[in-house]
């Protein structure tokens, strides 16, 4: 699937990183930014996004802009981490609709895990424009779990309304701290340092024992930022 990957070397935060991108998605051009993004080392592969290192609202960040006309539902920045099964993912993330995005854009931004072939994955993401919407139903859709390819948000909402999404206070463009704890078929999302989880998933659709890559996840019409990304396997919990 990735035989046509193009790679080049770039400097991120002073450290060498291999950047790869599947045509026609361009590899990102790197710029220096003060501080650390958590993404200074290793291989990054951008799929359906244009990515660049920058500074954003006081943090060194990776900016990922969703590209249009992308095949498949997911736009990802794949991280070169050991195969991830159980463990903890942490990051500061921010998402906002692009100026030219459709009215349905919500600034979709999140983290994907147990990613296989860029097509099979579990993910939890935010819809920042829903966090302070005047409509309560929209607020209830501020956080979402998905499992591709079999369980996109449309199916989960239709078959089990309210089970895989919930409310949390969000604003588009604002930094939000997320922590996802994964164990077996269970995942817990913690937001902005809260001691109690915002979202509880007890039946990850790909089951227990599955391992795969970790990726930054970006939805259509979104300009996203990521900073201080941390991945710890189960031995490090």
GROMACS .gro file of C-alpha atoms in nm:
model
  237
    1UNK     CA    1   0.000   0.000   0.000
    2UNK     CA    2   0.284   0.234   0.076
    3UNK     CA    3   0.523   0.129  -0.200
    4UNK     CA    4   0.504   0.478  -0.346
    5UNK     CA    5   0.606   0.655  -0.026
    6UNK     CA    6   0.842   0.943  -0.081
    7UNK     CA    7   1.087   1.030   0.196
    8UNK     CA    8   1.309   1.323   0.277
    9UNK     CA    9   1.507   1.446   0.571
   10UNK     CA   10   1.394   1.747   0.768
   11UNK     CA   11   1.505   1.921   1.083
   12UNK     CA   12   1.246   1.943   1.357
   13UNK     CA   13   1.344   2.123   1.674
   14UNK     CA   14   1.707   2.071   1.579
   15UNK     CA   15   1.671   1.693   1.551
   16UNK     CA   16   1.673   1.493   1.230
   17UNK     CA   17   1.345   1.331   1.135
   18UNK     CA   18   1.247   1.129   0.830
   19UNK     CA   19   0.931   1.263   0.675
   20UNK     CA   20   0.738   1.043   0.435
   21UNK     CA   21   0.422   1.106   0.242
   22UNK     CA   22   0.209   0.907   0.001
   23UNK     CA   23   0.162   1.091  -0.329
   24UNK     CA   24  -0.010   1.326  -0.389
   25UNK     CA   25   0.005   1.421  -0.021
   26UNK     CA   26   0.311   1.645   0.024
   27UNK     CA   27   0.564   1.578   0.297
   28UNK     CA   28   0.571   1.867   0.538
   29UNK     CA   29   0.832   2.140   0.528
   30UNK     CA   30   0.979   2.180   0.874
   31UNK     CA   31   1.044   2.505   1.055
   32UNK     CA   32   1.212   2.554   1.390
   33UNK     CA   33   0.998   2.634   1.692
   34UNK     CA   34   1.104   2.691   2.050
   35UNK     CA   35   1.014   2.421   2.300
   36UNK     CA   36   0.925   2.059   2.231
   37UNK     CA   37   0.639   1.900   2.044
   38UNK     CA   38   0.715   1.544   2.148
   39UNK     CA   39   0.758   1.475   1.776
   40UNK     CA   40   1.123   1.571   1.728
   41UNK     CA   41   1.255   1.220   1.664
   42UNK     CA   42   1.155   0.926   1.451
   43UNK     CA   43   0.966   0.873   1.129
   44UNK     CA   44   0.647   1.058   1.050
   45UNK     CA   45   0.423   0.970   0.756
   46UNK     CA   46   0.153   1.219   0.663
   47UNK     CA   47  -0.160   1.070   0.504
   48UNK     CA   48  -0.420   1.315   0.381
   49UNK     CA   49  -0.275   1.612   0.568
   50UNK     CA   50  -0.022   1.885   0.507
   51UNK     CA   51   0.196   1.914   0.817
   52UNK     CA   52   0.456   2.162   0.937
   53UNK     CA   53   0.625   2.239   1.265
   54UNK     CA   54   0.537   2.580   1.401
   55UNK     CA   55   0.463   2.773   1.718
   56UNK     CA   56   0.099   2.803   1.822
   57UNK     CA   57  -0.043   2.987   2.123
   58UNK     CA   58   0.270   2.957   2.331
   59UNK     CA   59   0.361   2.600   2.240
   60UNK     CA   60   0.591   2.432   1.992
   61UNK     CA   61   0.350   2.241   1.774
   62UNK     CA   62   0.293   2.029   1.469
   63UNK     CA   63   0.024   2.188   1.252
   64UNK     CA   64  -0.175   1.944   1.040
   65UNK     CA   65  -0.417   2.077   0.779
   66UNK     CA   66  -0.669   1.836   0.629
   67UNK     CA   67  -0.646   1.795   0.253
   68UNK     CA   68  -0.950   1.754   0.032
   69UNK     CA   69  -1.023   1.468  -0.209
   70UNK     CA   70  -0.869   1.210   0.024
   71UNK     CA   71  -0.968   0.846  -0.028
   72UNK     CA   72  -1.084   0.679   0.289
   73UNK     CA   73  -1.229   0.838   0.603
   74UNK     CA   74  -0.907   0.905   0.794
   75UNK     CA   75  -0.642   1.175   0.768
   76UNK     CA   76  -0.344   1.069   0.977
   77UNK     CA   77   0.004   1.162   1.083
   78UNK     CA   78   0.156   0.822   1.157
   79UNK     CA   79   0.414   0.811   1.436
   80UNK     CA   80   0.717   0.584   1.442
   81UNK     CA   81   0.655   0.425   1.781
   82UNK     CA   82   0.679   0.060   1.885
   83UNK     CA   83   0.365  -0.142   1.816
   84UNK     CA   84   0.104  -0.015   2.060
   85UNK     CA   85  -0.152  -0.242   2.221
   86UNK     CA   86  -0.217  -0.132   2.578
   87UNK     CA   87  -0.083   0.184   2.736
   88UNK     CA   88  -0.128   0.558   2.767
   89UNK     CA   89  -0.142   0.831   2.504
   90UNK     CA   90  -0.108   1.195   2.606
   91UNK     CA   91  -0.104   1.517   2.408
   92UNK     CA   92  -0.208   1.877   2.389
   93UNK     CA   93  -0.436   1.912   2.089
   94UNK     CA   94  -0.628   2.193   1.921
   95UNK     CA   95  -0.868   2.192   1.629
   96UNK     CA   96  -1.068   2.452   1.441
   97UNK     CA   97  -1.255   2.460   1.110
   98UNK     CA   98  -1.057   2.608   0.822
   99UNK     CA   99  -1.185   2.933   0.676
  100UNK     CA  100  -1.312   2.762   0.361
  101UNK     CA  101  -1.456   2.457   0.540
  102UNK     CA  102  -1.819   2.357   0.504
  103UNK     CA  103  -2.080   2.445   0.765
  104UNK     CA  104  -2.061   2.088   0.898
  105UNK     CA  105  -1.692   2.116   0.991
  106UNK     CA  106  -1.636   2.096   1.365
  107UNK     CA  107  -1.257   2.123   1.398
  108UNK     CA  108  -1.225   1.745   1.435
  109UNK     CA  109  -0.899   1.649   1.611
  110UNK     CA  110  -0.785   1.346   1.811
  111UNK     CA  111  -0.559   1.045   1.850
  112UNK     CA  112  -0.576   0.706   1.679
  113UNK     CA  113  -0.424   0.384   1.812
  114UNK     CA  114  -0.376   0.022   1.711
  115UNK     CA  115  -0.358   0.150   1.353
  116UNK     CA  116  -0.303  -0.116   1.086
  117UNK     CA  117  -0.233  -0.033   0.720
  118UNK     CA  118  -0.367   0.317   0.777
  119UNK     CA  119  -0.721   0.179   0.742
  120UNK     CA  120  -0.799  -0.028   1.052
  121UNK     CA  121  -0.790   0.175   1.372
  122UNK     CA  122  -0.950   0.282   1.696
  123UNK     CA  123  -0.970   0.656   1.761
  124UNK     CA  124  -1.109   0.912   2.001
  125UNK     CA  125  -1.151   1.266   1.880
  126UNK     CA  126  -1.300   1.604   1.971
  127UNK     CA  127  -1.549   1.827   1.793
  128UNK     CA  128  -1.439   2.162   1.941
  129UNK     CA  129  -1.715   2.379   1.792
  130UNK     CA  130  -1.975   2.162   1.968
  131UNK     CA  131  -1.836   2.225   2.317
  132UNK     CA  132  -2.013   2.556   2.369
  133UNK     CA  133  -2.289   2.531   2.110
  134UNK     CA  134  -2.625   2.681   2.202
  135UNK     CA  135  -2.793   2.352   2.116
  136UNK     CA  136  -2.769   2.083   2.386
  137UNK     CA  137  -2.775   1.795   2.138
  138UNK     CA  138  -2.469   1.936   1.962
  139UNK     CA  139  -2.292   1.971   2.297
  140UNK     CA  140  -2.359   1.604   2.361
  141UNK     CA  141  -2.157   1.526   2.046
  142UNK     CA  142  -1.839   1.704   2.162
  143UNK     CA  143  -1.634   1.380   2.204
  144UNK     CA  144  -1.646   1.073   1.979
  145UNK     CA  145  -1.506   0.718   1.969
  146UNK     CA  146  -1.482   0.542   1.631
  147UNK     CA  147  -1.347   0.212   1.503
  148UNK     CA  148  -1.271   0.196   1.132
  149UNK     CA  149  -1.357   0.045   0.897
  150UNK     CA  150  -1.658  -0.124   1.055
  151UNK     CA  151  -1.784   0.132   1.303
  152UNK     CA  152  -1.778   0.491   1.179
  153UNK     CA  153  -1.953   0.754   1.389
  154UNK     CA  154  -2.268   0.737   1.176
  155UNK     CA  155  -2.324   0.370   1.256
  156UNK     CA  156  -2.242   0.405   1.624
  157UNK     CA  157  -2.476   0.701   1.664
  158UNK     CA  158  -2.758   0.528   1.476
  159UNK     CA  159  -2.732   0.192   1.652
  160UNK     CA  160  -2.630   0.300   2.004
  161UNK     CA  161  -2.708   0.671   2.041
  162UNK     CA  162  -2.515   0.843   2.319
  163UNK     CA  163  -2.295   0.544   2.405
  164UNK     CA  164  -1.978   0.642   2.221
  165UNK     CA  165  -1.995   1.022   2.242
  166UNK     CA  166  -2.045   1.277   2.515
  167UNK     CA  167  -2.008   1.636   2.629
  168UNK     CA  168  -1.700   1.816   2.749
  169UNK     CA  169  -1.623   2.188   2.755
  170UNK     CA  170  -1.428   2.275   2.439
  171UNK     CA  171  -1.349   2.579   2.227
  172UNK     CA  172  -1.219   2.578   1.869
  173UNK     CA  173  -0.853   2.673   1.846
  174UNK     CA  174  -0.792   2.633   2.220
  175UNK     CA  175  -0.532   2.393   2.353
  176UNK     CA  176  -0.694   2.090   2.520
  177UNK     CA  177  -0.498   1.831   2.716
  178UNK     CA  178  -0.606   1.474   2.644
  179UNK     CA  179  -0.502   1.145   2.801
  180UNK     CA  180  -0.624   0.811   2.669
  181UNK     CA  181  -0.569   0.495   2.874
  182UNK     CA  182  -0.606   0.172   2.675
  183UNK     CA  183  -0.623  -0.179   2.827
  184UNK     CA  184  -0.765  -0.479   2.644
  185UNK     CA  185  -1.109  -0.381   2.515
  186UNK     CA  186  -1.125  -0.075   2.738
  187UNK     CA  187  -1.037   0.288   2.672
  188UNK     CA  188  -1.075   0.592   2.897
  189UNK     CA  189  -1.045   0.954   2.785
  190UNK     CA  190  -0.940   1.217   3.040
  191UNK     CA  191  -0.960   1.584   2.945
  192UNK     CA  192  -0.767   1.880   3.086
  193UNK     CA  193  -0.630   1.689   3.384
  194UNK     CA  194  -0.962   1.566   3.519
  195UNK     CA  195  -0.942   1.274   3.761
  196UNK     CA  196  -1.258   1.115   3.620
  197UNK     CA  197  -1.287   1.006   3.256
  198UNK     CA  198  -1.493   1.208   3.015
  199UNK     CA  199  -1.561   0.906   2.792
  200UNK     CA  200  -1.561   0.535   2.879
  201UNK     CA  201  -1.543   0.270   2.608
  202UNK     CA  202  -1.557  -0.091   2.730
  203UNK     CA  203  -1.588  -0.272   2.398
  204UNK     CA  204  -1.317  -0.156   2.160
  205UNK     CA  205  -1.441  -0.304   1.836
  206UNK     CA  206  -1.116  -0.466   1.719
  207UNK     CA  207  -1.093  -0.656   2.046
  208UNK     CA  208  -0.813  -0.716   2.295
  209UNK     CA  209  -0.462  -0.818   2.200
  210UNK     CA  210  -0.451  -0.606   1.885
  211UNK     CA  211  -0.139  -0.396   1.826
  212UNK     CA  212  -0.060  -0.127   1.576
  213UNK     CA  213   0.073   0.221   1.520
  214UNK     CA  214  -0.021   0.544   1.693
  215UNK     CA  215  -0.131   0.839   1.482
  216UNK     CA  216  -0.247   1.197   1.512
  217UNK     CA  217  -0.601   1.206   1.374
  218UNK     CA  218  -0.750   1.499   1.179
  219UNK     CA  219  -1.100   1.527   1.034
  220UNK     CA  220  -1.211   1.701   0.714
  221UNK     CA  221  -1.209   2.080   0.697
  222UNK     CA  222  -0.980   2.105   0.999
  223UNK     CA  223  -0.667   2.292   1.095
  224UNK     CA  224  -0.521   2.097   1.388
  225UNK     CA  225  -0.225   2.146   1.620
  226UNK     CA  226  -0.048   1.888   1.836
  227UNK     CA  227   0.211   1.936   2.112
  228UNK     CA  228   0.386   1.735   2.385
  229UNK     CA  229   0.277   1.403   2.239
  230UNK     CA  230   0.366   1.108   2.462
  231UNK     CA  231   0.318   0.736   2.400
  232UNK     CA  232   0.376   0.479   2.674
  233UNK     CA  233   0.324   0.106   2.639
  234UNK     CA  234   0.167  -0.102   2.915
  235UNK     CA  235   0.500  -0.159   3.086
  236UNK     CA  236   0.522   0.216   3.141
  237UNK     CA  237   0.179   0.271   3.292
   0.00000   0.00000   0.00000
